Short mmCIF file of C-alpha atoms and ligand atoms in Angstrom, two decimals:
data_model
loop_
_atom_site.label_atom_id
_atom_site.label_comp_id
_atom_site.label_asym_id
_atom_site.label_seq_id
_atom_site.Cartn_x
_atom_site.Cartn_y
_atom_site.Cartn_z
CA UNK A 15 25.37 -3.00 -19.14
CA UNK A 16 22.02 -3.97 -17.65
CA UNK A 17 22.01 -7.03 -15.47
CA UNK A 18 18.87 -8.68 -14.33
CA UNK A 19 19.32 -10.87 -11.34
CA UNK A 20 16.63 -12.16 -9.06
CA UNK A 21 17.51 -14.75 -6.46
CA UNK A 22 13.94 -15.07 -5.30
CA UNK A 23 11.22 -15.95 -7.71
CA UNK A 24 8.09 -13.85 -7.70
CA UNK A 25 5.15 -15.45 -5.93
CA UNK A 26 4.06 -18.34 -8.12
CA UNK A 27 0.88 -16.48 -9.02
CA UNK A 28 2.44 -13.42 -10.62
CA UNK A 29 0.27 -11.59 -13.15
CA UNK A 30 -3.26 -12.50 -14.05
CA UNK A 31 -3.92 -15.95 -12.67
CA UNK A 32 -5.58 -18.86 -14.40
CA UNK A 33 -9.34 -18.52 -14.34
CA UNK A 34 -9.76 -21.64 -12.23
CA UNK A 35 -7.36 -20.57 -9.49
CA UNK A 36 -9.12 -19.79 -6.25
CA UNK A 37 -8.87 -19.69 -2.50
CA UNK A 38 -11.28 -21.98 -0.73
CA UNK A 39 -12.27 -21.45 2.87
CA UNK A 40 -14.41 -23.64 5.06
CA UNK A 41 -15.49 -20.97 7.51
CA UNK A 42 -16.38 -21.05 11.17
CA UNK A 43 -13.06 -21.92 12.78
CA UNK A 44 -11.93 -19.61 15.59
CA UNK A 45 -8.46 -18.23 14.93
CA UNK A 46 -5.80 -19.18 17.45
CA UNK A 47 -2.03 -18.86 17.54
CA UNK A 48 0.74 -16.52 16.50
CA UNK A 49 1.32 -14.80 13.19
CA UNK A 50 4.13 -12.52 11.95
CA UNK A 51 3.49 -9.42 9.87
CA UNK A 52 5.57 -8.81 6.73
CA UNK A 53 7.19 -5.54 5.64
CA UNK A 54 4.92 -2.81 4.29
CA UNK A 55 4.26 -2.96 0.55
CA UNK A 56 3.55 0.76 0.38
CA UNK A 57 6.90 1.55 1.99
CA UNK A 58 9.00 -0.83 -0.07
CA UNK A 59 7.67 0.39 -3.41
CA UNK A 60 8.38 4.07 -2.67
CA UNK A 61 11.84 3.40 -1.25
CA UNK A 62 12.67 1.36 -4.35
CA UNK A 63 11.71 4.37 -6.48
CA UNK A 64 13.76 6.70 -4.25
CA UNK A 65 16.84 4.52 -4.76
CA UNK A 66 16.98 6.04 -8.26
CA UNK A 67 18.38 9.20 -6.65
CA UNK A 68 21.51 7.41 -5.54
CA UNK A 69 24.68 6.56 -7.42
CA UNK A 70 25.43 3.62 -5.19
CA UNK A 71 23.88 0.52 -3.68
CA UNK A 72 20.70 0.84 -1.61
CA UNK A 73 19.68 -2.17 0.43
CA UNK A 74 16.19 -2.66 1.79
CA UNK A 75 15.48 -5.22 4.48
CA UNK A 76 12.21 -6.77 5.69
CA UNK A 77 10.87 -6.86 2.13
CA UNK A 78 7.81 -9.01 1.40
CA UNK A 79 7.81 -11.29 -1.64
CA UNK A 80 4.94 -9.66 -3.53
CA UNK A 81 4.18 -9.34 -7.22
CA UNK A 82 4.18 -5.53 -6.83
CA UNK A 83 7.77 -5.64 -5.55
CA UNK A 84 8.85 -7.70 -8.56
CA UNK A 85 6.96 -5.34 -10.85
CA UNK A 86 8.69 -2.28 -9.37
CA UNK A 87 12.02 -4.09 -9.81
CA UNK A 88 11.14 -4.45 -13.51
CA UNK A 89 10.50 -0.70 -13.76
CA UNK A 90 13.89 0.07 -12.18
CA UNK A 91 15.67 -2.45 -14.38
CA UNK A 92 14.04 -0.90 -17.42
CA UNK A 93 15.63 2.40 -16.35
CA UNK A 94 19.05 0.73 -16.07
CA UNK A 95 19.30 -0.14 -12.38
CA UNK A 96 20.64 -3.48 -11.24
CA UNK A 97 18.08 -4.98 -8.88
CA UNK A 98 18.63 -8.12 -6.87
CA UNK A 99 15.78 -9.60 -4.89
CA UNK A 100 16.67 -12.22 -2.33
CA UNK A 101 14.90 -13.62 0.73
CA UNK A 102 13.47 -10.59 2.56
CA UNK A 103 15.85 -8.16 0.87
CA UNK A 104 16.12 -5.95 -2.19
CA UNK A 105 19.41 -4.49 -3.39
CA UNK A 106 19.31 -1.67 -5.93
CA UNK A 107 22.37 -0.30 -7.68
CA UNK A 108 21.18 2.77 -9.57
CA UNK A 109 24.69 3.99 -10.42
CA UNK A 110 24.35 3.42 -14.15
CA UNK A 111 20.77 4.53 -14.62
CA UNK A 112 20.66 6.65 -17.74
CA UNK A 113 17.13 6.24 -18.94
CA UNK A 114 14.41 8.56 -17.67
CA UNK A 115 11.37 7.06 -19.35
CA UNK A 116 8.91 4.74 -17.60
CA UNK A 117 6.67 3.16 -20.23
CA UNK A 118 2.95 2.48 -20.16
CA UNK A 119 3.22 -1.31 -20.21
CA UNK A 120 5.00 -1.18 -16.84
CA UNK A 121 3.39 1.85 -15.12
CA UNK A 122 -0.14 0.74 -16.04
CA UNK A 123 0.40 -2.47 -14.07
CA UNK A 124 1.60 -0.75 -10.92
CA UNK A 125 0.43 2.74 -9.94
CA UNK A 126 3.22 3.12 -7.39
CA UNK A 127 5.71 3.17 -10.25
CA UNK A 128 4.48 6.72 -10.98
CA UNK A 129 6.68 7.53 -7.97
CA UNK A 130 9.78 7.35 -10.18
CA UNK A 131 8.79 10.77 -11.55
CA UNK A 132 10.22 12.83 -8.67
CA UNK A 133 13.58 11.01 -8.41
CA UNK A 134 14.12 10.99 -12.21
CA UNK A 135 13.36 14.69 -12.43
CA UNK A 136 15.72 15.42 -9.53
CA UNK A 137 18.59 13.37 -10.94
CA UNK A 138 18.28 13.92 -14.71
CA UNK A 139 16.25 17.14 -14.81
CA UNK A 140 13.89 15.33 -17.12
CA UNK A 141 11.43 12.47 -16.92
CA UNK A 142 8.85 10.87 -19.14
CA UNK A 143 6.46 8.72 -17.15
CA UNK A 144 3.28 7.13 -18.39
CA UNK A 145 0.05 8.16 -16.73
CA UNK A 146 -1.03 5.11 -14.74
CA UNK A 147 -4.48 4.86 -16.32
CA UNK A 148 -7.66 3.37 -14.92
CA UNK A 149 -8.10 2.04 -11.44
CA UNK A 150 -10.81 -0.09 -9.85
CA UNK A 151 -11.19 2.05 -6.73
CA UNK A 152 -11.35 5.64 -7.92
CA UNK A 153 -10.17 8.42 -10.15
CA UNK A 154 -6.72 8.81 -8.53
CA UNK A 155 -5.72 12.11 -10.07
CA UNK A 156 -2.15 13.42 -10.31
CA UNK A 157 -2.89 17.17 -10.30
CA UNK A 158 -1.22 17.68 -6.90
CA UNK A 159 1.97 15.95 -8.07
CA UNK A 160 1.97 18.23 -11.08
CA UNK A 161 1.30 21.48 -9.17
CA UNK A 162 3.99 20.74 -6.59
CA UNK A 163 6.68 19.83 -9.11
CA UNK A 164 5.86 22.92 -11.15
CA UNK A 165 6.32 25.04 -8.02
CA UNK A 166 9.81 23.56 -7.72
CA UNK A 167 10.53 24.83 -11.22
CA UNK A 168 9.61 21.93 -13.49
CA UNK A 169 7.88 22.40 -16.78
CA UNK A 170 5.28 19.74 -17.23
CA UNK A 171 2.84 18.66 -19.85
CA UNK A 172 0.82 15.62 -20.73
CA UNK A 173 0.98 14.25 -24.23
CA UNK A 174 -0.32 10.96 -25.63
CA UNK A 175 -0.74 9.47 -22.17
CA UNK A 176 2.69 10.48 -20.87
CA UNK A 177 3.73 13.06 -18.30
CA UNK A 178 6.75 14.98 -19.53
CA UNK A 179 8.69 16.88 -16.89
CA UNK A 180 11.86 18.89 -17.33
CA UNK A 181 13.76 21.73 -15.68
CA UNK A 182 17.05 23.59 -15.84
CA UNK A 183 17.20 23.17 -12.09
CA UNK A 184 14.78 22.66 -9.22
CA UNK A 185 14.60 25.36 -6.59
CA UNK A 186 13.16 24.84 -3.12
CA UNK A 187 9.98 26.66 -2.17
CA UNK A 188 6.95 26.44 0.14
CA UNK A 189 4.26 24.12 -1.22
CA UNK A 190 0.78 23.76 0.24
CA UNK A 191 -0.99 20.54 -0.75
CA UNK A 192 -4.75 20.94 -1.08
CA UNK A 193 -5.09 17.31 0.06
CA UNK A 194 -2.55 15.31 2.05
CA UNK A 195 -1.89 12.97 -0.88
CA UNK A 196 0.68 10.26 -0.23
CA UNK A 197 1.84 10.02 -3.81
CA UNK A 198 2.14 13.80 -4.25
CA UNK A 199 3.99 14.21 -0.94
CA UNK A 200 6.40 11.46 -2.00
CA UNK A 201 7.07 12.73 -5.52
CA UNK A 202 7.57 16.33 -4.35
CA UNK A 203 9.71 15.29 -1.38
CA UNK A 204 11.96 13.13 -3.56
CA UNK A 205 12.31 15.79 -6.26
CA UNK A 206 13.23 18.35 -3.58
CA UNK A 207 16.08 16.17 -2.24
CA UNK A 208 18.37 17.51 -4.99
CA UNK A 209 16.75 20.95 -5.37
CA UNK A 210 18.61 24.15 -4.63
CA UNK A 211 17.69 25.48 -1.18
CA UNK A 212 14.88 24.47 1.13
CA UNK A 213 11.46 23.05 0.27
CA UNK A 214 8.63 23.06 2.79
CA UNK A 215 5.58 20.89 2.15
CA UNK A 216 2.52 21.98 4.16
CA UNK A 217 -0.45 19.67 4.64
CA UNK A 218 1.82 16.75 3.79
CA UNK A 219 0.61 13.16 4.12
CA UNK A 220 1.58 11.91 7.59
CA UNK A 221 1.52 8.17 6.91
CA UNK A 222 4.25 6.02 8.52
CA UNK A 223 5.31 5.02 5.00
CA UNK A 224 6.27 8.66 4.34
CA UNK A 225 8.43 8.64 7.47
CA UNK A 226 10.05 5.38 6.36
CA UNK A 227 10.79 6.95 2.97
CA UNK A 228 12.31 10.05 4.58
CA UNK A 229 14.41 7.80 6.84
CA UNK A 230 15.77 6.12 3.71
CA UNK A 231 16.57 9.46 2.09
CA UNK A 232 18.35 10.64 5.24
CA UNK A 233 20.29 7.37 5.42
CA UNK A 234 21.61 7.91 1.88
CA UNK A 235 22.67 11.49 2.66
CA UNK A 236 19.55 13.61 2.09
CA UNK A 237 18.21 16.13 4.60
CA UNK A 238 14.54 15.74 5.45
CA UNK A 239 12.90 16.69 8.73
CA UNK A 240 9.31 16.66 9.91
CA UNK A 241 8.21 13.55 7.99
CA UNK A 242 5.19 12.07 9.75
CA UNK A 243 3.86 15.54 10.57
CA UNK A 244 1.86 18.18 8.71
CA UNK A 245 5.01 20.06 7.64
CA UNK A 246 7.97 18.39 5.94
CA UNK A 247 11.19 20.34 5.36
CA UNK A 248 13.67 19.20 2.73
CA UNK A 249 17.08 20.89 2.54
CA UNK A 250 18.49 20.24 -0.91
CA UNK A 251 21.82 18.44 -1.20
CA UNK A 252 24.18 17.81 -4.13
CA UNK A 253 24.02 14.52 -6.06
CA UNK A 254 27.55 13.68 -4.88
CA UNK A 255 26.37 13.93 -1.23
CA UNK A 256 24.19 10.85 -1.76
CA UNK A 257 25.59 7.37 -1.20
CA UNK A 258 24.35 3.82 -0.70
CA UNK A 259 22.84 2.72 2.62
CA UNK A 260 20.79 -0.03 4.20
CA UNK A 261 17.35 0.54 5.70
CA UNK A 262 14.61 -1.59 7.22
CA UNK A 263 11.06 -1.50 5.94
CA UNK A 264 8.38 -0.81 8.56
CA UNK A 265 5.79 -3.52 9.28
CA UNK A 266 2.68 -3.61 7.10
CA UNK A 267 -0.06 -1.96 9.16
CA UNK A 268 -2.75 -3.08 6.69
CA UNK A 269 -1.73 -6.69 7.09
CA UNK A 270 -1.71 -6.34 10.90
CA UNK A 271 -5.17 -4.73 10.74
CA UNK A 272 -6.43 -7.56 8.54
CA UNK A 273 -5.39 -10.12 11.19
CA UNK A 274 -7.06 -8.08 13.96
CA UNK A 275 -10.34 -7.89 12.04
CA UNK A 276 -10.24 -11.52 10.95
CA UNK A 277 -9.93 -12.57 14.59
CA UNK A 278 -12.89 -10.37 15.47
CA UNK A 279 -15.01 -11.89 12.69
CA UNK A 280 -14.31 -15.49 13.68
CA UNK A 281 -13.73 -15.04 17.40
CA UNK A 282 -10.57 -16.44 18.93
CA UNK A 283 -7.28 -15.37 20.38
CA UNK A 284 -4.23 -14.49 18.31
CA UNK A 285 -0.85 -12.88 18.84
CA UNK A 286 0.49 -10.68 16.06
CA UNK A 287 4.26 -10.29 16.01
CA UNK A 288 6.47 -7.85 14.14
CA UNK A 289 3.79 -5.14 14.03
CA UNK A 290 4.04 -1.51 15.10
CA UNK A 291 1.07 -0.69 17.39
CA UNK A 292 1.88 3.04 17.14
CA UNK A 293 0.84 2.90 13.48
CA UNK A 294 -2.45 1.23 14.38
CA UNK A 295 -4.16 3.49 16.93
CA UNK A 296 -7.29 4.17 14.89
CA UNK A 297 -7.46 0.53 13.82
CA UNK A 298 -7.10 -0.78 17.38
CA UNK A 299 -9.44 1.91 18.71
CA UNK A 300 -12.26 0.72 16.43
CA UNK A 301 -11.59 -2.90 17.37
CA UNK A 302 -11.89 -2.02 21.06
CA UNK A 303 -15.04 0.00 20.44
CA UNK A 304 -16.55 -3.12 18.90
CA UNK A 305 -15.68 -5.15 21.98
CA UNK A 306 -12.38 -6.84 21.08
CA UNK A 307 -9.75 -7.12 23.81
CA UNK A 308 -6.46 -5.79 22.49
CA UNK A 309 -3.25 -5.71 24.47
CA UNK A 310 0.26 -4.70 23.55
CA UNK A 311 2.42 -7.45 25.04
CA UNK A 312 5.84 -6.16 24.07
CA UNK A 313 7.11 -3.74 21.44
CA UNK A 314 5.78 -5.11 18.18
CA UNK A 315 3.48 -7.73 19.69
CA UNK A 316 -0.29 -7.30 19.74
CA UNK A 317 -2.68 -9.76 21.35
CA UNK A 318 -6.27 -9.89 20.11
CA UNK A 319 -9.09 -11.67 21.90
CA UNK A 320 -12.65 -11.63 20.60
CA UNK A 321 -15.77 -13.66 21.27
CA UNK A 322 -17.16 -13.33 17.74
CA UNK A 323 -20.08 -11.13 18.92
CA UNK A 324 -19.01 -7.64 18.02
CA UNK A 325 -20.92 -4.39 18.56
CA UNK A 326 -21.88 -2.07 15.69
CA UNK A 327 -19.80 1.04 14.93
CA UNK A 328 -19.60 4.08 12.71
CA UNK A 329 -16.41 4.57 10.71
CA UNK A 330 -15.22 7.30 8.39
CA UNK A 331 -12.06 6.77 6.38
CA UNK A 332 -9.66 9.71 6.58
CA UNK A 333 -5.95 10.28 5.98
CA UNK A 334 -3.55 9.01 8.63
CA UNK A 335 -3.68 9.04 11.62
CA UNK A 336 -7.40 8.52 11.00
CA UNK A 337 -9.04 5.26 9.99
CA UNK A 338 -7.34 3.98 6.79
CA UNK A 339 -9.27 3.48 3.58
CA UNK A 340 -7.20 0.35 3.03
CA UNK A 341 -8.94 -1.36 5.98
CA UNK A 342 -12.44 -0.17 5.16
CA UNK A 343 -13.29 -3.34 3.21
CA UNK A 344 -11.87 -5.79 5.77
CA UNK A 345 -13.74 -4.14 8.68
CA UNK A 346 -16.94 -4.14 6.63
CA UNK A 347 -16.77 -7.95 6.66
CA UNK A 348 -16.65 -7.84 10.47
CA UNK A 349 -19.61 -5.50 10.91
CA UNK A 350 -21.54 -7.50 8.29
CA UNK A 351 -21.73 -10.35 10.83
CA UNK A 352 -21.81 -8.24 14.01
CA UNK A 353 -24.84 -7.14 16.03
CA UNK A 354 -26.83 -4.05 15.05
CA UNK A 355 -26.36 -1.51 12.27
CA UNK A 356 -23.03 0.08 11.38
CA UNK A 357 -22.33 2.96 9.04
CA UNK A 358 -19.12 3.10 7.03
CA UNK A 359 -18.30 6.30 5.16
CA UNK A 360 -15.55 6.30 2.53
CA UNK A 361 -14.02 9.73 1.93
CA UNK A 362 -10.74 8.90 0.16
CA UNK A 363 -11.87 7.04 -2.97
CA UNK A 364 -15.05 7.45 -5.06
CA UNK A 365 -15.42 3.77 -5.84
CA UNK A 366 -14.14 1.70 -2.97
CA UNK A 367 -17.25 -0.31 -2.18
CA UNK A 368 -16.69 -2.95 -4.85
CA UNK A 369 -16.68 -5.65 -2.19
CA UNK A 370 -20.30 -4.88 -1.27
CA UNK A 371 -21.92 -6.81 -4.12
CA UNK A 372 -19.76 -9.84 -3.29
CA UNK A 373 -20.52 -9.62 0.45
CA UNK A 374 -24.23 -9.51 -0.43
CA UNK A 375 -23.74 -12.82 -2.25
CA UNK A 376 -22.59 -14.12 1.12
CA UNK A 377 -25.80 -12.92 2.79
CA UNK A 378 -24.64 -9.49 4.01
CA UNK A 379 -27.32 -6.81 4.39
CA UNK A 380 -25.66 -3.66 3.03
CA UNK A 381 -27.31 -0.58 1.52
CA UNK A 382 -25.22 2.04 -0.26
CA UNK A 383 -26.19 5.69 -0.16
CA UNK A 384 -23.61 7.94 -1.79
CA UNK A 385 -20.29 7.42 -0.07
CA UNK A 386 -21.83 5.62 2.91
CA UNK A 387 -22.62 1.97 3.47
CA UNK A 388 -25.32 1.07 5.95
CA UNK A 389 -24.48 -2.42 7.16
CA UNK A 390 -27.08 -4.37 9.16
CA UNK A 391 -25.30 -7.22 10.84
CA UNK A 392 -26.65 -10.70 10.12
CA UNK A 393 -26.23 -13.63 12.54
CA UNK A 394 -24.13 -15.58 10.00
CA UNK A 395 -22.62 -14.96 6.58
CA UNK A 396 -22.92 -17.85 4.14
CA UNK A 397 -20.13 -19.27 2.00
CA UNK A 398 -20.45 -18.41 -1.71
CA UNK A 399 -18.42 -18.03 -4.90
CA UNK A 400 -17.08 -14.48 -4.94
CA UNK A 401 -14.58 -12.46 -6.94
CA UNK A 402 -12.06 -9.90 -5.65
CA UNK A 403 -12.03 -6.56 -7.47
CA UNK A 404 -8.94 -5.10 -5.80
CA UNK A 405 -6.37 -5.90 -3.15
CA UNK A 406 -8.32 -4.84 -0.08
CA UNK A 407 -11.58 -6.30 -1.38
CA UNK A 408 -9.72 -9.61 -1.65
CA UNK A 409 -8.71 -9.35 2.01
CA UNK A 410 -12.30 -8.49 2.95
CA UNK A 411 -13.63 -11.58 1.19
CA UNK A 412 -11.13 -13.76 3.01
CA UNK A 413 -12.19 -12.26 6.37
CA UNK A 414 -15.84 -12.86 5.45
CA UNK A 415 -15.10 -16.41 4.28
CA UNK A 416 -13.29 -17.24 7.53
CA UNK A 417 -16.41 -16.26 9.49
CA UNK A 418 -19.05 -17.67 7.13
CA UNK A 419 -20.98 -20.92 7.32
CA UNK A 420 -19.90 -23.35 4.62
CA UNK A 421 -17.40 -22.97 1.82
CA UNK A 422 -16.36 -19.68 0.20
CA UNK A 423 -14.49 -19.71 -3.11
CA UNK A 424 -12.60 -16.55 -3.96
CA UNK A 425 -11.23 -15.71 -7.40
CA UNK A 426 -9.41 -12.59 -8.63
CA UNK A 427 -6.37 -13.65 -6.61
CA UNK A 428 -3.84 -11.63 -8.62
CA UNK A 429 -5.11 -8.65 -6.61
CA UNK A 430 -4.34 -10.42 -3.33
CA UNK A 431 -0.85 -11.45 -4.41
CA UNK A 432 0.08 -7.84 -5.13
CA UNK A 433 -0.03 -6.89 -1.49
CA UNK A 434 -0.31 -9.82 0.94
CA UNK A 435 2.52 -12.30 1.36
CA UNK A 436 1.31 -15.90 1.75
CA UNK A 437 -1.90 -14.75 3.42
CA UNK A 438 -3.66 -18.09 3.18
CA UNK A 439 -0.62 -19.86 4.69
CA UNK A 440 -0.63 -17.43 7.59
CA UNK A 441 -4.35 -17.97 8.23
CA UNK A 442 -3.89 -21.73 7.96
CA UNK A 443 -1.21 -21.50 10.66
CA UNK A 444 -3.84 -19.73 12.81
CA UNK A 445 -6.12 -22.75 12.45
CA UNK A 446 -8.25 -21.65 9.51
CA UNK A 447 -9.45 -24.21 7.01
CA UNK A 448 -8.15 -22.37 3.93
CA UNK A 449 -6.31 -23.50 0.83
CA UNK A 450 -5.54 -22.40 -2.70
CA UNK A 451 -6.08 -24.47 -5.83
N1 EPU B 506 -5.51 12.79 -5.20
C1 EPU B 506 -5.83 13.89 -5.95
N2 EPU B 506 -4.82 14.48 -6.67
C2 EPU B 506 -3.55 14.02 -6.65
C3 EPU B 506 -3.24 12.89 -5.85
C4 EPU B 506 -4.26 12.30 -5.13
O1 EPU B 506 -6.97 14.33 -6.01
O2 EPU B 506 -2.69 14.57 -7.32
C5 EPU B 506 -6.59 12.13 -4.44
C6 EPU B 506 -6.77 10.68 -4.91
O3 EPU B 506 -7.61 10.63 -6.05
C7 EPU B 506 -7.38 10.04 -3.69
C8 EPU B 506 -6.74 10.80 -2.52
O4 EPU B 506 -6.23 12.02 -3.08
O5 EPU B 506 -8.74 10.27 -3.68
C9 EPU B 506 -5.62 10.07 -1.81
O6 EPU B 506 -4.64 9.73 -2.75
P1 EPU B 506 -3.13 9.46 -2.35
O7 EPU B 506 -2.26 10.20 -3.30
O8 EPU B 506 -2.93 9.67 -0.90
O9 EPU B 506 -3.02 7.91 -2.66
P2 EPU B 506 -1.88 7.12 -3.40
O10 EPU B 506 -0.55 7.66 -3.03
O11 EPU B 506 -2.22 6.99 -4.84
C10 EPU B 506 -1.51 5.39 -1.47
C11 EPU B 506 -1.54 3.92 -1.35
C12 EPU B 506 -2.96 3.41 -1.40
C13 EPU B 506 -3.75 4.06 -0.29
C14 EPU B 506 -3.67 5.58 -0.41
C15 EPU B 506 -4.39 6.32 0.71
C16 EPU B 506 0.50 3.18 -2.36
C17 EPU B 506 1.18 2.46 -3.47
N3 EPU B 506 -0.80 3.31 -2.44
O12 EPU B 506 -2.05 5.69 -2.76
O13 EPU B 506 -2.88 2.01 -1.15
O14 EPU B 506 -5.11 3.66 -0.37
O15 EPU B 506 -2.29 6.00 -0.43
O16 EPU B 506 -3.87 5.94 1.94
O17 EPU B 506 1.13 3.63 -1.42
C18 EPU B 506 -3.51 -0.23 -1.32
O18 EPU B 506 -2.45 -0.52 -0.75
O19 EPU B 506 -4.45 -1.06 -1.49
C19 EPU B 506 -3.71 1.13 -1.79
C20 EPU B 506 -4.62 1.45 -2.71
#
């Protein structure tokens, strides 16, 4: 019987928020103090999906209270898992999962739920998962997921908006990914956990979230090596080899990067705790190039000092370990009020400059040519009413608002609440004049 227990309520602002809800920022305060980074959204969501492989109880620690986490819990419950969310922790008992269909009304709200495809196919040899549908930042195809799973032996077709996958069995093979897609690496890796023989993924995504996912799989009895590198090897195991386990979610590198860039935009001195500097080399490198002083005080603790007068830079977003697309918008807010002209080139998504029109409302001087943004720094951004179009655009507008003269009002907050835990509270604790109403 399905049970639905949640000991922690979703963030109050789950789902589309009331039109009048907004974050207000009176900009110009230098950030000062200490802030703690939450667990990584993009790790938690994938590990939750992977828990479907296991007849047993999987426990995830260091889990942020985000609407996306609650949404993924709904997807798993729909499939028959018992999911309990409590303070900083998610417990998933997938023992009695019998359903293998993830419907449109759930998947369309959370793209990461497409990641149930691989585990369902592995465990039940069939899956029916809705195509996620439109997205504000780009096309976000699934062809690489499809090609990889087919190479493992799945038959797949798309019908009336659903991906149907089935197989008699999955058999390990060598798969070369044309692009190091995170989602495709994850779906193929998870399907291969219960395949016969060995699967090798070449040109795999190398993101820390992939490593965290592989660590989970290994903790529950799977055999994955090489995660975090170009080549991932998965030795198939039997379903009965898998068992429950407890794992810790890695720190959210996007959140840590957002704090670094906010401090650079306002000037100030902050200490970021609970981060993993090893996941942030490209992010820190750009900050230093712009003139910020960054020091690693202790494992997990990053100190940022900036005088608010940053130098221009050129940035190109590339897969990890290169500069992350997810911090392209937040750093654009910094260069928008830095000295000189910066060029930001976006190579991951076709449409990830949605923040530009809003930053222009705040006085930014940005010209778009193809996939590049030419940003001429202005002495001061000005507070304005702006609307977030996606999660990272929301973060960018907050960074801009913190640095701007006057009051910035940001709407579209349901995007923010998907991926940042209590961001305005954390900035308020750093001395920012920021509140939600
Ligand atoms: N792509 C294909 N074919 C595929 C799969 C991907 O062409 O079959 C393309 C995509 O269209 C995109 C690129 O490859 O242009 C990268 O896509 P990837 O599969 O790596 O992205 P994802 O798994 O859908 C995750 C994060 C994103 C993050 C990207 C890139 C989650 C839930 N999402 O998406 O995070 O931007 O990797 O690092 O993990 C966010 O957190 O704001 C966010 C959008």
